[in-house]
Short mmCIF file of C-alpha atoms in Angstrom, two decimals:
data_model
loop_
_atom_site.label_atom_id
_atom_site.label_comp_id
_atom_site.label_asym_id
_atom_site.label_seq_id
_atom_site.Cartn_x
_atom_site.Cartn_y
_atom_site.Cartn_z
CA UNK W 1 27.23 -73.66 -65.15
CA UNK W 2 28.13 -74.18 -61.44
CA UNK W 3 31.16 -71.99 -62.92
CA UNK W 4 28.46 -69.22 -63.24
CA UNK W 5 26.81 -70.39 -59.67
CA UNK W 6 30.15 -69.49 -57.59
CA UNK W 7 30.43 -66.83 -59.92
CA UNK W 8 27.10 -65.12 -58.54
CA UNK W 9 28.21 -65.96 -55.21
CA UNK W 10 31.37 -64.07 -54.49
CA UNK W 11 29.34 -60.89 -56.41
CA UNK W 12 26.56 -60.79 -53.60
CA UNK W 13 28.95 -61.18 -50.92
CA UNK W 14 30.97 -58.58 -52.23
CA UNK W 15 28.39 -56.64 -52.85
CA UNK W 16 28.00 -56.83 -49.14
CA UNK W 17 30.94 -54.97 -47.79
CA UNK W 18 30.40 -52.87 -50.83
CA UNK W 19 28.71 -49.64 -48.37
CA UNK W 20 29.97 -46.72 -47.32
CA UNK W 21 29.28 -43.88 -44.55
CA UNK W 22 30.99 -40.28 -44.93
CA UNK W 23 29.91 -37.96 -41.72
CA UNK W 24 30.12 -34.72 -41.84
CA UNK W 25 30.25 -31.36 -42.32
CA UNK W 26 27.12 -28.98 -43.44
CA UNK W 27 29.28 -27.76 -46.41
CA UNK W 28 30.51 -30.34 -47.99
CA UNK W 29 27.66 -33.04 -47.41
CA UNK W 30 25.23 -31.82 -50.30
CA UNK W 31 28.29 -32.01 -52.75
CA UNK W 32 29.40 -35.59 -51.50
CA UNK W 33 25.55 -36.35 -51.81
CA UNK W 34 25.55 -35.62 -56.16
CA UNK W 35 29.03 -37.19 -55.65
CA UNK W 36 27.74 -40.72 -54.44
CA UNK W 37 24.78 -41.08 -56.15
CA UNK W 38 26.97 -40.17 -59.18
CA UNK W 39 29.23 -42.99 -58.00
CA UNK W 40 25.85 -45.25 -57.00
CA UNK W 41 24.84 -44.92 -61.18
CA UNK W 42 28.47 -46.28 -62.26
CA UNK W 43 28.62 -48.51 -59.27
CA UNK W 44 24.81 -50.97 -58.94
CA UNK W 45 26.28 -52.71 -56.33
CA UNK W 46 27.34 -49.75 -54.04
CA UNK W 47 25.29 -47.81 -51.89
CA UNK W 48 27.03 -45.00 -49.52
CA UNK W 49 25.29 -43.09 -46.49
CA UNK W 50 26.36 -39.29 -46.38
CA UNK W 51 25.19 -37.59 -43.81
CA UNK W 52 25.19 -34.29 -41.77
CA UNK W 53 26.53 -32.97 -37.98
CA UNK W 54 29.59 -30.84 -38.12
CA UNK W 55 33.06 -31.49 -39.40
CA UNK W 56 33.40 -32.16 -35.58
CA UNK W 57 31.30 -35.36 -35.51
CA UNK W 58 32.59 -36.20 -39.36
CA UNK W 59 36.68 -36.35 -37.64
CA UNK W 60 35.49 -38.10 -34.17
CA UNK W 61 33.50 -40.65 -36.77
CA UNK W 62 36.55 -41.29 -38.95
CA UNK W 63 39.23 -41.46 -36.44
CA UNK W 64 36.89 -43.23 -33.92
CA UNK W 65 35.70 -46.77 -37.49
CA UNK W 66 32.32 -45.62 -36.81
CA UNK W 67 32.37 -43.42 -40.85
CA UNK W 68 35.18 -45.36 -43.64
CA UNK W 69 35.23 -40.92 -44.72
CA UNK W 70 34.38 -38.00 -42.37
CA UNK W 71 33.37 -34.23 -43.81
CA UNK W 72 35.93 -30.69 -42.42
CA UNK W 73 35.18 -27.87 -44.52
CA UNK W 74 38.95 -27.00 -43.23
CA UNK W 75 42.28 -27.93 -43.28
CA UNK W 76 43.46 -30.54 -40.23
CA UNK W 77 45.34 -29.44 -37.43
CA UNK W 78 48.81 -30.10 -36.00
CA UNK W 79 46.71 -31.62 -33.56
CA UNK W 80 44.71 -34.33 -36.30
CA UNK W 81 47.89 -35.22 -37.65
CA UNK W 82 46.74 -39.15 -36.94
CA UNK W 83 44.10 -38.44 -40.08
CA UNK W 84 45.24 -38.13 -43.21
CA UNK W 85 43.08 -35.20 -45.37
CA UNK W 86 42.13 -35.68 -49.12
CA UNK W 87 40.98 -31.50 -50.17
CA UNK W 88 38.35 -32.13 -52.86
CA UNK W 89 37.59 -28.27 -53.84
CA UNK W 90 37.74 -24.72 -51.75
CA UNK W 91 35.37 -22.61 -50.41
CA UNK W 92 35.33 -18.82 -48.79
CA UNK W 93 32.30 -17.70 -45.35
CA UNK W 94 30.14 -14.89 -46.44
CA UNK W 95 28.95 -12.36 -44.06
CA UNK W 96 25.48 -12.20 -45.30
CA UNK W 97 22.56 -10.18 -44.36
CA UNK W 98 19.25 -9.56 -45.35
CA UNK W 99 18.33 -8.25 -49.36
CA UNK W 100 17.11 -5.10 -47.89
CA UNK W 101 19.67 -3.78 -46.15
CA UNK W 102 21.88 -0.94 -47.43
CA UNK W 103 25.35 -1.83 -46.50
CA UNK W 104 27.45 -3.90 -49.65
CA UNK W 105 30.12 -4.63 -48.11
CA UNK W 106 31.80 -4.83 -44.57
CA UNK W 107 35.43 -4.74 -43.47
CA UNK W 108 37.57 -6.88 -40.66
CA UNK W 109 37.12 -4.60 -37.74
CA UNK W 110 33.92 -4.01 -37.88
CA UNK W 111 32.93 -7.41 -38.26
CA UNK W 112 35.08 -7.79 -34.96
CA UNK W 113 33.01 -5.44 -33.08
CA UNK W 114 29.40 -6.71 -34.48
CA UNK W 115 30.20 -9.91 -33.44
CA UNK W 116 31.93 -8.18 -29.90
CA UNK W 117 28.92 -5.72 -28.94
CA UNK W 118 30.93 -3.47 -29.09
CA UNK W 119 28.92 -2.37 -32.77
CA UNK W 120 24.73 -2.71 -31.64
CA UNK W 121 23.29 -0.49 -34.67
CA UNK W 122 22.75 -0.66 -38.05
CA UNK W 123 22.93 2.72 -38.45
CA UNK W 124 26.36 2.94 -37.19
CA UNK W 125 27.37 0.99 -40.69
CA UNK W 126 25.41 3.78 -42.46
CA UNK W 127 22.49 1.39 -42.46
CA UNK W 128 18.68 1.88 -40.49
CA UNK W 129 18.24 2.75 -36.63
CA UNK W 130 18.07 -0.88 -35.89
CA UNK W 131 19.45 -3.00 -33.29
CA UNK W 132 22.20 -5.69 -35.32
CA UNK W 133 20.57 -9.36 -34.58
CA UNK W 134 23.35 -11.78 -34.28
CA UNK W 135 23.26 -15.14 -35.12
CA UNK W 136 27.08 -17.14 -34.57
CA UNK W 137 27.76 -20.88 -34.88
CA UNK W 138 26.94 -23.27 -32.85
CA UNK W 139 30.40 -25.02 -31.35
CA UNK W 140 31.49 -27.51 -33.41
CA UNK W 141 30.61 -25.69 -36.64
CA UNK W 142 34.67 -25.81 -39.03
CA UNK W 143 32.61 -22.69 -40.73
CA UNK W 144 32.83 -21.21 -36.41
CA UNK W 145 36.53 -22.33 -36.34
CA UNK W 146 37.34 -20.57 -39.86
CA UNK W 147 35.37 -17.30 -38.75
CA UNK W 148 37.04 -16.92 -35.26
CA UNK W 149 40.31 -17.15 -36.74
CA UNK W 150 40.28 -14.82 -39.51
CA UNK W 151 38.99 -12.56 -36.90
CA UNK W 152 41.38 -12.51 -34.30
CA UNK W 153 38.67 -14.06 -31.61
CA UNK W 154 37.60 -15.94 -29.41
CA UNK W 155 34.39 -17.54 -29.06
CA UNK W 156 34.13 -16.61 -25.14
CA UNK W 157 34.31 -13.44 -26.86
CA UNK W 158 31.53 -13.37 -29.06
CA UNK W 159 28.28 -11.81 -28.33
CA UNK W 160 25.31 -13.96 -30.37
CA UNK W 161 21.31 -13.23 -30.78
CA UNK W 162 21.13 -16.50 -32.10
CA UNK W 163 22.54 -19.79 -32.73
CA UNK W 164 22.48 -21.95 -35.10
CA UNK W 165 23.85 -25.29 -36.76
CA UNK W 166 24.40 -25.05 -40.81
CA UNK W 167 23.96 -22.64 -43.40
CA UNK W 168 20.39 -23.88 -43.29
CA UNK W 169 19.28 -22.47 -40.85
CA UNK W 170 22.01 -19.84 -41.56
CA UNK W 171 20.41 -19.12 -44.60
CA UNK W 172 16.49 -19.04 -43.17
CA UNK W 173 17.75 -16.74 -40.60
CA UNK W 174 18.98 -14.00 -42.27
CA UNK W 175 15.99 -13.94 -44.99
CA UNK W 176 13.12 -13.63 -42.17
CA UNK W 177 14.22 -11.46 -40.32
CA UNK W 178 16.04 -8.28 -41.92
CA UNK W 179 18.16 -6.29 -38.67
CA UNK W 180 20.38 -9.82 -38.89
CA UNK W 181 23.72 -10.85 -39.44
CA UNK W 182 25.31 -14.24 -39.82
CA UNK W 183 28.88 -16.56 -41.88
CA UNK W 184 28.37 -18.72 -44.26
CA UNK W 185 29.81 -20.73 -47.15
CA UNK W 186 30.15 -18.57 -49.84
CA UNK W 187 29.08 -21.85 -51.97
CA UNK W 188 25.19 -21.69 -49.64
CA UNK W 189 25.49 -18.61 -49.48
CA UNK W 190 25.67 -17.21 -53.81
CA UNK W 191 23.46 -20.53 -53.81
CA UNK W 192 20.70 -19.46 -52.17
CA UNK W 193 21.18 -15.82 -53.66
CA UNK W 194 20.66 -16.98 -57.03
CA UNK W 195 16.69 -19.07 -56.36
CA UNK W 196 15.71 -15.62 -55.35
CA UNK W 197 16.11 -16.74 -50.74
CA UNK W 198 15.81 -12.62 -49.48
CA UNK W 199 20.38 -12.96 -48.59
CA UNK W 200 22.96 -10.62 -49.63
CA UNK W 201 26.64 -11.78 -49.80
CA UNK W 202 28.96 -8.03 -48.35
CA UNK W 203 31.75 -7.66 -50.07
CA UNK W 204 34.81 -8.51 -47.33
CA UNK W 205 37.51 -5.88 -46.85
CA UNK W 206 36.70 -4.96 -50.50
CA UNK W 207 36.39 -8.03 -53.05
CA UNK W 208 33.77 -10.05 -54.09
CA UNK W 209 32.57 -12.90 -52.51
CA UNK W 210 32.60 -14.85 -55.43
CA UNK W 211 33.74 -18.30 -56.29
CA UNK W 212 36.58 -16.42 -59.20
CA UNK W 213 37.89 -14.55 -56.57
CA UNK W 214 38.53 -17.94 -54.20
CA UNK W 215 39.42 -19.28 -57.53
CA UNK W 216 42.29 -16.32 -57.95
CA UNK W 217 43.48 -16.99 -54.77
CA UNK W 218 41.58 -12.97 -53.35
CA UNK W 219 39.34 -13.87 -50.93
CA UNK W 220 41.29 -12.89 -47.49
CA UNK W 221 38.23 -15.96 -45.68
CA UNK W 222 38.89 -19.04 -47.73
CA UNK W 223 39.97 -22.79 -46.69
CA UNK W 224 40.05 -26.17 -48.31
CA UNK W 225 36.80 -28.61 -48.30
CA UNK W 226 37.93 -32.34 -47.44
CA UNK W 227 37.55 -35.97 -46.50
CA UNK W 228 39.56 -37.31 -44.31
CA UNK W 229 39.87 -41.24 -43.90
CA UNK W 230 42.22 -42.91 -40.38
CA UNK W 231 44.71 -44.51 -42.17
CA UNK W 232 46.21 -43.91 -46.08
CA UNK W 233 42.00 -45.00 -47.91
CA UNK W 234 42.30 -48.55 -48.94
CA UNK W 235 39.05 -50.76 -51.31
CA UNK W 236 35.38 -48.49 -52.24
CA UNK W 237 36.67 -45.82 -49.49
CA UNK W 238 39.81 -45.29 -51.70
CA UNK W 239 37.98 -45.59 -55.00
CA UNK W 240 35.38 -42.98 -54.00
CA UNK W 241 38.41 -40.08 -53.01
CA UNK W 242 39.89 -41.45 -56.20
CA UNK W 243 36.47 -40.90 -57.98
CA UNK W 244 36.12 -37.47 -55.97
CA UNK W 245 38.84 -35.63 -56.42
CA UNK W 246 38.92 -36.82 -59.92
CA UNK W 247 38.27 -34.78 -63.41
CA UNK W 248 34.50 -36.34 -63.75
CA UNK W 249 33.61 -35.02 -60.61
CA UNK W 250 34.12 -30.78 -60.89
CA UNK W 251 31.11 -29.86 -62.90
CA UNK W 252 29.49 -31.11 -60.13
CA UNK W 253 31.77 -28.87 -57.44
CA UNK W 254 31.36 -26.45 -59.71
CA UNK W 255 26.73 -26.50 -59.13
CA UNK W 256 27.99 -26.03 -55.71
CA UNK W 257 29.70 -22.45 -56.39
CA UNK W 258 32.63 -24.20 -54.65
CA UNK W 259 36.06 -23.99 -56.32
CA UNK W 260 37.44 -27.77 -57.95
CA UNK W 261 40.92 -28.42 -56.70
CA UNK W 262 43.35 -29.43 -59.64
CA UNK W 263 46.36 -31.46 -58.96
#
């Protein structure tokens, strides 16, 4: 009986340590939440808290130790060489317009012209004679950094009509405004479009915004989705990252219209 009591006490103390805090990218958060739920179902003593706030928050929290793991929806830069990245999946970034907009594709020069204010009406692109409502991302969002890098823009050159934070805000803004254009995760856009939300992802430079195109490396604007840690992960953080990068969660990755990374 004494032995059983000691085992119970040891398990209880261990359970107190079985908590993880993961913060960062709003693109990744819905996926990581699903992974966390599945992990908790298999490990009843574990509690995983997933919070959004943007990739910059995830990186800073992981670096400072206020989170065990950060989520960043882009590659690590040279300045972030002190951090360790653990790629989960690939995603693309797509331009979206309202589903009533006749436009079906766009190219790099047109996007630059729209976001710098050079083109201000849809009629210049074969659409209706209405002003373009330019929706842009807030600072600290990986989608913003990926967008600026690909379109060779400085943030100071962009002339936005609206600034949004996460993908959901972008999707809601475009669905509610027939003249708007925004850029969001392909995964988020395809998921919402297929659920009947009034948005349309645009082909970019002739390539359809589809998960299959991202998988083949054909879609021009794609990025890795990374979990990041301040050091090589140990303990529960290491166990969860191994799980999140395993074939056991490929169905969850594909359900969010991302592309699993297969080692």
